[in-house]
GROMACS .gro file of C-alpha atoms in nm:
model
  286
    1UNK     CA    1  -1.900   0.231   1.007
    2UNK     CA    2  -1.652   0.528   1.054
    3UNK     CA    3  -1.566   0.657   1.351
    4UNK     CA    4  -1.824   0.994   1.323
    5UNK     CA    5  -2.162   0.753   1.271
    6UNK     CA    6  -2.345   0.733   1.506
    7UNK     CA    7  -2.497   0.352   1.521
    8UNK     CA    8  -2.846   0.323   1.407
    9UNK     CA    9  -3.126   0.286   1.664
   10UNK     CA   10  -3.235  -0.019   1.750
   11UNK     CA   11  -3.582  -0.122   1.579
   12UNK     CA   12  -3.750  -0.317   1.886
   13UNK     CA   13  -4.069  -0.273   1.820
   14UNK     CA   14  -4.296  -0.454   1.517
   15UNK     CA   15  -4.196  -0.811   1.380
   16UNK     CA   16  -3.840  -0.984   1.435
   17UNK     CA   17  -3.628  -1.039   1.107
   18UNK     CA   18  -3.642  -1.387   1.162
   19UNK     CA   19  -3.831  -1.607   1.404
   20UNK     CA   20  -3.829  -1.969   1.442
   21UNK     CA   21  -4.104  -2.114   1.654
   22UNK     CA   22  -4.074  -2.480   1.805
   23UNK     CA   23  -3.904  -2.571   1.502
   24UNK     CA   24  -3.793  -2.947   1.407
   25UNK     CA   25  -3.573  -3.154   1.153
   26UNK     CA   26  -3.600  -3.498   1.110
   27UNK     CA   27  -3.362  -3.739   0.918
   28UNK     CA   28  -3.597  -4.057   0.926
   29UNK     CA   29  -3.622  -4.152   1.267
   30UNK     CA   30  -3.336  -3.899   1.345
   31UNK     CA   31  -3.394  -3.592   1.552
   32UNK     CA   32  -3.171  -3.322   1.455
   33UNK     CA   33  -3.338  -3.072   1.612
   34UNK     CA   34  -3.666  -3.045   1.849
   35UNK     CA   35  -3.910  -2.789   1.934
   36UNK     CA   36  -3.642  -2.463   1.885
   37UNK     CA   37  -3.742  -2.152   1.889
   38UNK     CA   38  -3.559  -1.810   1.784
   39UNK     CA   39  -3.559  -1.473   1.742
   40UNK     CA   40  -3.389  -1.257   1.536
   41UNK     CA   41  -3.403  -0.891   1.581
   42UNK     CA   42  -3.249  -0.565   1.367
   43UNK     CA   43  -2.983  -0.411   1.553
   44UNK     CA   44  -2.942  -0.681   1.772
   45UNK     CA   45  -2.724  -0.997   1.808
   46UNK     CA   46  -2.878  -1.357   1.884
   47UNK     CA   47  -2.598  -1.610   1.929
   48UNK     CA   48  -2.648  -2.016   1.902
   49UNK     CA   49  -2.424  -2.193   2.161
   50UNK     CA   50  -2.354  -2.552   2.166
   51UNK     CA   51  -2.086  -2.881   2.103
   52UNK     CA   52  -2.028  -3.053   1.845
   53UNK     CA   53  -2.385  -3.224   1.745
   54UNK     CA   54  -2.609  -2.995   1.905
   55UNK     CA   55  -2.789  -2.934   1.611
   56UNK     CA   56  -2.649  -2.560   1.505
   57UNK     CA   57  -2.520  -2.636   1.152
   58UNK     CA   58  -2.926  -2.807   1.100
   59UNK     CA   59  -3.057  -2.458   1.231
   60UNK     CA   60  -2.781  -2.279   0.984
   61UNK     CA   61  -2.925  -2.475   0.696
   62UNK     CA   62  -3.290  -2.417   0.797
   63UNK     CA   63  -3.243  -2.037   0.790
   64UNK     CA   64  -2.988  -1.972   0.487
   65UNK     CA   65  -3.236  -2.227   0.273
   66UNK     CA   66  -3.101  -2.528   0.268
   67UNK     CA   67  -3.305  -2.771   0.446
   68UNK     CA   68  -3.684  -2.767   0.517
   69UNK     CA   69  -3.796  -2.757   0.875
   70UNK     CA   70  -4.021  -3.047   0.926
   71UNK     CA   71  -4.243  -2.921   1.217
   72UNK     CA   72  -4.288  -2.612   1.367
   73UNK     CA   73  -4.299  -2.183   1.242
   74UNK     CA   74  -4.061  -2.029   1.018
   75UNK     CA   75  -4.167  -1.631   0.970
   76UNK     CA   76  -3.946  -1.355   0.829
   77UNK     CA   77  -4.090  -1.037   0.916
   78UNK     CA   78  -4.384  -1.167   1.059
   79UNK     CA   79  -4.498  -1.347   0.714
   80UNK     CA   80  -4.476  -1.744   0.773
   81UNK     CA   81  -4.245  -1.874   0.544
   82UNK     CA   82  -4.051  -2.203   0.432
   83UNK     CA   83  -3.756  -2.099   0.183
   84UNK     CA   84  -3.695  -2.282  -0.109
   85UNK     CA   85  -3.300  -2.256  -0.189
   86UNK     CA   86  -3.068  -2.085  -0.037
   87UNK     CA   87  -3.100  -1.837  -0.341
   88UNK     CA   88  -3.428  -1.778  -0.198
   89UNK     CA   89  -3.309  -1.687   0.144
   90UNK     CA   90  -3.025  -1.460  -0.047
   91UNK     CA   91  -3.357  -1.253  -0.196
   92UNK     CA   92  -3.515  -1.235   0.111
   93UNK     CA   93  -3.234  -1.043   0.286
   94UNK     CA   94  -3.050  -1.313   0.478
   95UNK     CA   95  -2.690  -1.383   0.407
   96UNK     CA   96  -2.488  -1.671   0.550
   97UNK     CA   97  -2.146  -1.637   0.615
   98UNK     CA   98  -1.965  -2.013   0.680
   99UNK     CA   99  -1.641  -2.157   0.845
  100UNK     CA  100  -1.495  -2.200   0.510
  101UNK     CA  101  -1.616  -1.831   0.409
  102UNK     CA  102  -1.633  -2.005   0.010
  103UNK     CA  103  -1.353  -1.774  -0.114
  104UNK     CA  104  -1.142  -1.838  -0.423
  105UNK     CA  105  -0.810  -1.822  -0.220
  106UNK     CA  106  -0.555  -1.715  -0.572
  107UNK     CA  107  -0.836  -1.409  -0.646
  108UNK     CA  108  -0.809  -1.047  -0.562
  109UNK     CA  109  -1.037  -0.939  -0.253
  110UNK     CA  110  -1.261  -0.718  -0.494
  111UNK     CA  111  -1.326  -1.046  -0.715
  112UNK     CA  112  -1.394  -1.225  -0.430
  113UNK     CA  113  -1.581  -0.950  -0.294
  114UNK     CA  114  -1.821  -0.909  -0.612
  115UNK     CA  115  -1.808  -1.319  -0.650
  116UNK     CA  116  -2.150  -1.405  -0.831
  117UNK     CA  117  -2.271  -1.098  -0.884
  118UNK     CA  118  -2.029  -0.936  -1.089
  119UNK     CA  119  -2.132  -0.591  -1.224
  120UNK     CA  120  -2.058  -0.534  -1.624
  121UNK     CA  121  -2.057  -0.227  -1.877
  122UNK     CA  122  -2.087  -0.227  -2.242
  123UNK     CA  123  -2.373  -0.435  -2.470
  124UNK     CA  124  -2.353  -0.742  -2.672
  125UNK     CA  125  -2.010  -0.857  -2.804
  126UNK     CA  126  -1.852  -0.540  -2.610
  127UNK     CA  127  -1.994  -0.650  -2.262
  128UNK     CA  128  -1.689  -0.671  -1.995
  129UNK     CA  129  -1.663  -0.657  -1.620
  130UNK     CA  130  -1.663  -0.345  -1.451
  131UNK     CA  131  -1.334  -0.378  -1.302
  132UNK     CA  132  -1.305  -0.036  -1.175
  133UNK     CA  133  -1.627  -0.040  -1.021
  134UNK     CA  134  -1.589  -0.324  -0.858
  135UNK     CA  135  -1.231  -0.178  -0.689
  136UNK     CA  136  -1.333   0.146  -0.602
  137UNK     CA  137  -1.685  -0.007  -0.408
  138UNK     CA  138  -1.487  -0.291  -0.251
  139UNK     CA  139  -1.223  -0.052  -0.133
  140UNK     CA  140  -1.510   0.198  -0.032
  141UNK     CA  141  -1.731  -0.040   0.143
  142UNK     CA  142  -1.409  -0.197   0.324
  143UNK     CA  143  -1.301   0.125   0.455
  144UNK     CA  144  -1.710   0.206   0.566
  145UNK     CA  145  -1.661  -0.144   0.868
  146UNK     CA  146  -1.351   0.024   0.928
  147UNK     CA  147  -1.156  -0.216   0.753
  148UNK     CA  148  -0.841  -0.034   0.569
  149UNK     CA  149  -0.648  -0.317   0.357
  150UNK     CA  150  -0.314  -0.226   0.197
  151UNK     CA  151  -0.387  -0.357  -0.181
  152UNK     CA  152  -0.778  -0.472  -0.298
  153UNK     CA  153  -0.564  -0.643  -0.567
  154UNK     CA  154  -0.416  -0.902  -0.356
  155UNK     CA  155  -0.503  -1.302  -0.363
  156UNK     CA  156  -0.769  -1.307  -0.093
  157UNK     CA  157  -0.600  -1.616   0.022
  158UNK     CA  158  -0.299  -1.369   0.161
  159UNK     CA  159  -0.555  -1.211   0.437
  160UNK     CA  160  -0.535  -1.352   0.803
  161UNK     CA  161  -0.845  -1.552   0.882
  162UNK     CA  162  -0.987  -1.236   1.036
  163UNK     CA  163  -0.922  -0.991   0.748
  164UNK     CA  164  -1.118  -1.254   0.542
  165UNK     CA  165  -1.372  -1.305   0.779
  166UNK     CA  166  -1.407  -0.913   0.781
  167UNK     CA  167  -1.442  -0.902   0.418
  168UNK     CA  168  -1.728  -1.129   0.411
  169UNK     CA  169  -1.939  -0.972   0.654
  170UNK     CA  170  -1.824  -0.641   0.459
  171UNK     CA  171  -1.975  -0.811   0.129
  172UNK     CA  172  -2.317  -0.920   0.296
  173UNK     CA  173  -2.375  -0.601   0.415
  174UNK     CA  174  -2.302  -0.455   0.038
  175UNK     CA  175  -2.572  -0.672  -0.079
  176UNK     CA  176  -2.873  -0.527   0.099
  177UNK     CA  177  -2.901  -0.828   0.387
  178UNK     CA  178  -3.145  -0.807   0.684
  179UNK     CA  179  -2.968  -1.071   0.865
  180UNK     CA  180  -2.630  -1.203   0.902
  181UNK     CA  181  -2.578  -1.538   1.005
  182UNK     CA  182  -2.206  -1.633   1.060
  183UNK     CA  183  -2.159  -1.982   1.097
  184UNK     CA  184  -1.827  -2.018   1.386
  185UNK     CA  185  -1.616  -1.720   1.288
  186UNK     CA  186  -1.350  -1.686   1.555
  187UNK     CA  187  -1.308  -2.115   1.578
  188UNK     CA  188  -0.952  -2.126   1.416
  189UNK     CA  189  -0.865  -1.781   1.530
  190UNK     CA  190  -0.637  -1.664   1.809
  191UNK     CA  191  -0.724  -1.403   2.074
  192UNK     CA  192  -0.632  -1.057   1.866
  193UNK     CA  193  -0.807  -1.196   1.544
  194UNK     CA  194  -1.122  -1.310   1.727
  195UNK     CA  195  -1.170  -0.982   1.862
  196UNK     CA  196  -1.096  -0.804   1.524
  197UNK     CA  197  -1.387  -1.035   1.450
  198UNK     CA  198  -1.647  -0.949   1.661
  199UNK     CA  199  -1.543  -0.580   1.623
  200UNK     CA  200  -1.728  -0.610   1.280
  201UNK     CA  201  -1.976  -0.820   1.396
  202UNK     CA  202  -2.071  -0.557   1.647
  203UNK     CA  203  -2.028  -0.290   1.339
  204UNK     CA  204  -2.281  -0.494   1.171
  205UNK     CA  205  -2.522  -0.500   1.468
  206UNK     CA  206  -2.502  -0.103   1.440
  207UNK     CA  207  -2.526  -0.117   1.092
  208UNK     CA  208  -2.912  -0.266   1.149
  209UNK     CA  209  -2.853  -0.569   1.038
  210UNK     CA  210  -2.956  -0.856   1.279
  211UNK     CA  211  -2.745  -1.104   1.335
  212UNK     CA  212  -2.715  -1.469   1.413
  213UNK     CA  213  -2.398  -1.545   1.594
  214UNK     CA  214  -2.307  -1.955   1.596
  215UNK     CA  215  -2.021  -2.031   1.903
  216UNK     CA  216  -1.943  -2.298   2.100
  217UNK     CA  217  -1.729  -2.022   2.328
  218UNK     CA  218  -1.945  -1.826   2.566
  219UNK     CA  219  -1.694  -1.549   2.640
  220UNK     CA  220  -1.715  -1.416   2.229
  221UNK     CA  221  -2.106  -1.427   2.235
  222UNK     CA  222  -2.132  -1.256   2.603
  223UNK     CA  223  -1.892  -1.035   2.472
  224UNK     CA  224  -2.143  -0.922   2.215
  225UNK     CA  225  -2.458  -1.091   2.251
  226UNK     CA  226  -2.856  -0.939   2.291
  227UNK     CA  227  -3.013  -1.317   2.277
  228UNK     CA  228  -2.863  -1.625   2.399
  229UNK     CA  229  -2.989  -1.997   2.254
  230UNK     CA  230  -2.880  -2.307   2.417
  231UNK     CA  231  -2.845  -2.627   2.234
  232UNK     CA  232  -2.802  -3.007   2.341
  233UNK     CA  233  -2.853  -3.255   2.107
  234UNK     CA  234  -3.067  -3.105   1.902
  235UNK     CA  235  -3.314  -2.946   2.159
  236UNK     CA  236  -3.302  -2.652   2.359
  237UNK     CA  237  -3.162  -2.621   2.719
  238UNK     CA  238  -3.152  -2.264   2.766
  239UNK     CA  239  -3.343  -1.915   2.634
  240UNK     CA  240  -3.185  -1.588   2.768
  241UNK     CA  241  -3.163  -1.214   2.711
  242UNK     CA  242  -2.793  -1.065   2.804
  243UNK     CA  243  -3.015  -0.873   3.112
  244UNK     CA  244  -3.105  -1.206   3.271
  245UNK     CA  245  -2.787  -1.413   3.242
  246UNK     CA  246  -2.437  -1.366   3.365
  247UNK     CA  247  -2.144  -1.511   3.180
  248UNK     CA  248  -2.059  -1.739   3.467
  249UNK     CA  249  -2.410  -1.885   3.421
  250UNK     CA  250  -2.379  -1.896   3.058
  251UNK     CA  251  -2.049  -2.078   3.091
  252UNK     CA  252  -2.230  -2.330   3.319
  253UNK     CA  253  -2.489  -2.398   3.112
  254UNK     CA  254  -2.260  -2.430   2.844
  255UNK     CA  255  -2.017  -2.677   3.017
  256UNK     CA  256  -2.326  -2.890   3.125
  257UNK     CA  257  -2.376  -2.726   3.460
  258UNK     CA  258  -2.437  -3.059   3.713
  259UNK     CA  259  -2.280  -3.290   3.426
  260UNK     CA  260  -1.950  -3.094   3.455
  261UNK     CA  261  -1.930  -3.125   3.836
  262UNK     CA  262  -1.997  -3.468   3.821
  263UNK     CA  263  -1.710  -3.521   3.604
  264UNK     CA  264  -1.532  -3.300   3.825
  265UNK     CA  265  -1.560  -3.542   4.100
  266UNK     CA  266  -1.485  -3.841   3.925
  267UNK     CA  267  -1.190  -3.681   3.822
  268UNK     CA  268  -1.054  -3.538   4.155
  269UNK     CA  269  -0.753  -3.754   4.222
  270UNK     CA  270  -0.731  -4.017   4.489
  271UNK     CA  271  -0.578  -3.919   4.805
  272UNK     CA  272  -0.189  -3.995   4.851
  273UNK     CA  273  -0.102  -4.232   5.162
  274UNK     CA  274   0.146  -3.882   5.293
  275UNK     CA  275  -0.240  -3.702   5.294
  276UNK     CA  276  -0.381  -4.031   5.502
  277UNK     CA  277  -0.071  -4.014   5.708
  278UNK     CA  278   0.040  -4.354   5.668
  279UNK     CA  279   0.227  -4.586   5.437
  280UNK     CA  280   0.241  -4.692   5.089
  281UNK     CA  281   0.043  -5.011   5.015
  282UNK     CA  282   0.224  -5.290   5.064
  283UNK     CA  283   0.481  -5.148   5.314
  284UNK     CA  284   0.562  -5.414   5.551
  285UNK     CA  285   0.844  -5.220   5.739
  286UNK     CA  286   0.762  -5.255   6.089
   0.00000   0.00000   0.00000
């Protein structure tokens, strides 16, 4: 999005993108996830917060195609659903976008960019990639989020972890999706990156797109957030819109609220004997 766009209005009304309703995974006698419910709106942001093993990288799979929810409603644009690859998720307009971004470090950005889906000119024995193409619309479609790289031609692998992150979300929203889901995308970055990040996951947001934010840090989704989810273990334990949270209570419920204050107080330390006013144990001095 360039500077003179104006950001496209937010659809509110009619179906969400993407809704899950009580959904549930089981691994035999395994709950991965219980009874969660989202919603995924265009022109909005709906962020997933949790630790380690609260069940977002189940609820990744479950939307991008990979696993089938065992219990519960799936429905993208209001049609009940249950995708069968992740290929089918691709042609229903939802594009994933994880950690390890599945880039070809030693590539070019545009090959990277166009990875899969590769346009080609000429017929029969003369078919070739369309390398030109392919430069001038990666270049083009970079510069559109506002992202101006030096050289398209360079290894991928040379970008900061933000540049490549950027270039992903840039190639998703090339490719026609509905919804973004980016799985983590400031965890191994520093302060400046992360906010380069979200920068173009706000861009996206304006863009239309909805997106699905996964964090365990409550500052980056508060920063940019519509929706908040709450996981624990695989079930929810918190539902908010940004108008009926603060990010002090978000941080709370993030940190485990009364669990964190308990810890807290086990950790306060134990009062020296200069605080009790008298002396050490085992002074005998008279």
């Amino acid at each position: 999005m360039t500077a003179t766009q104006a950001p496209a209005p937010r659809d509110t009304a009619g179906p969400a993108l993407v809704e899950l309703d009580d959904v549930s995974k089981y691994y035999g006698n395994i709950k991965a996830l219980e009874n969660v419910s989202l919603e995924v709106r265009a022109g909005e942001i709906s962020c997933v917060l949790g630790d380690n093993g609260a069940g977002k990288s189940t609820l990744i799979k479950i939307i991008a195609g990979l696993h089938r929810h065992d219990a519960g409603t799936f429905r993208i644009e209001g049609e009940e659903t249950t995708l069968a690859n992740p290929r089918d998720a691709l042609d229903r307009g939802i594009a994933t976008v994880y950690q390890d971004l599945a880039v070809v470090p030693l590539m070019p950005v545009w090959r990277n960019f166009f990875l899969g889906s590769e346009p080609t000119k000429g017929v029969g024995p003369f078919k070739r990639l369309d390398v030109r193409r392919m430069r001038e619309t990666t270049r083009a479609e970079l510069l559109r989020m506002g992202i101006d790289l030096r050289d398209v031609d360079q290894p991928i692998g040379t970008l900061s972890g933000g540049e490549r992150q950027c270039v992903a979300i840039a190639r998703a929203v090339y490719f026609g999706a509905k919804v973004l889901v980016l799985d983590e995308p400031t965890a191994a970055l520093g302060v400046k990156q992360s906010g380069v990040v979200l920068k173009y996951v706000a861009a996206a947001r304006d863009a239309g797109l909805g997106v699905v934010l996964i964090t365990h840090n409550p500052h980056h989704a508060y920063l940019v957030g519509d929706r908040f989810v709450l996981l624990k273990r695989g079930a929810m334990s918190g539902s908010h819109t940004k108008d009926d949270v603060t990010l002090d209570e978000l941080t709370r419920q993030m940190a485990g609220g009364s669990e964190l204050e308990e810890l807290s107080h086990e950790l306060e330390r134990a009062p020296s004997p200069d605080r009790l006013g008298g002396r050490p144990v085992g002074d005998d001095t008279p």
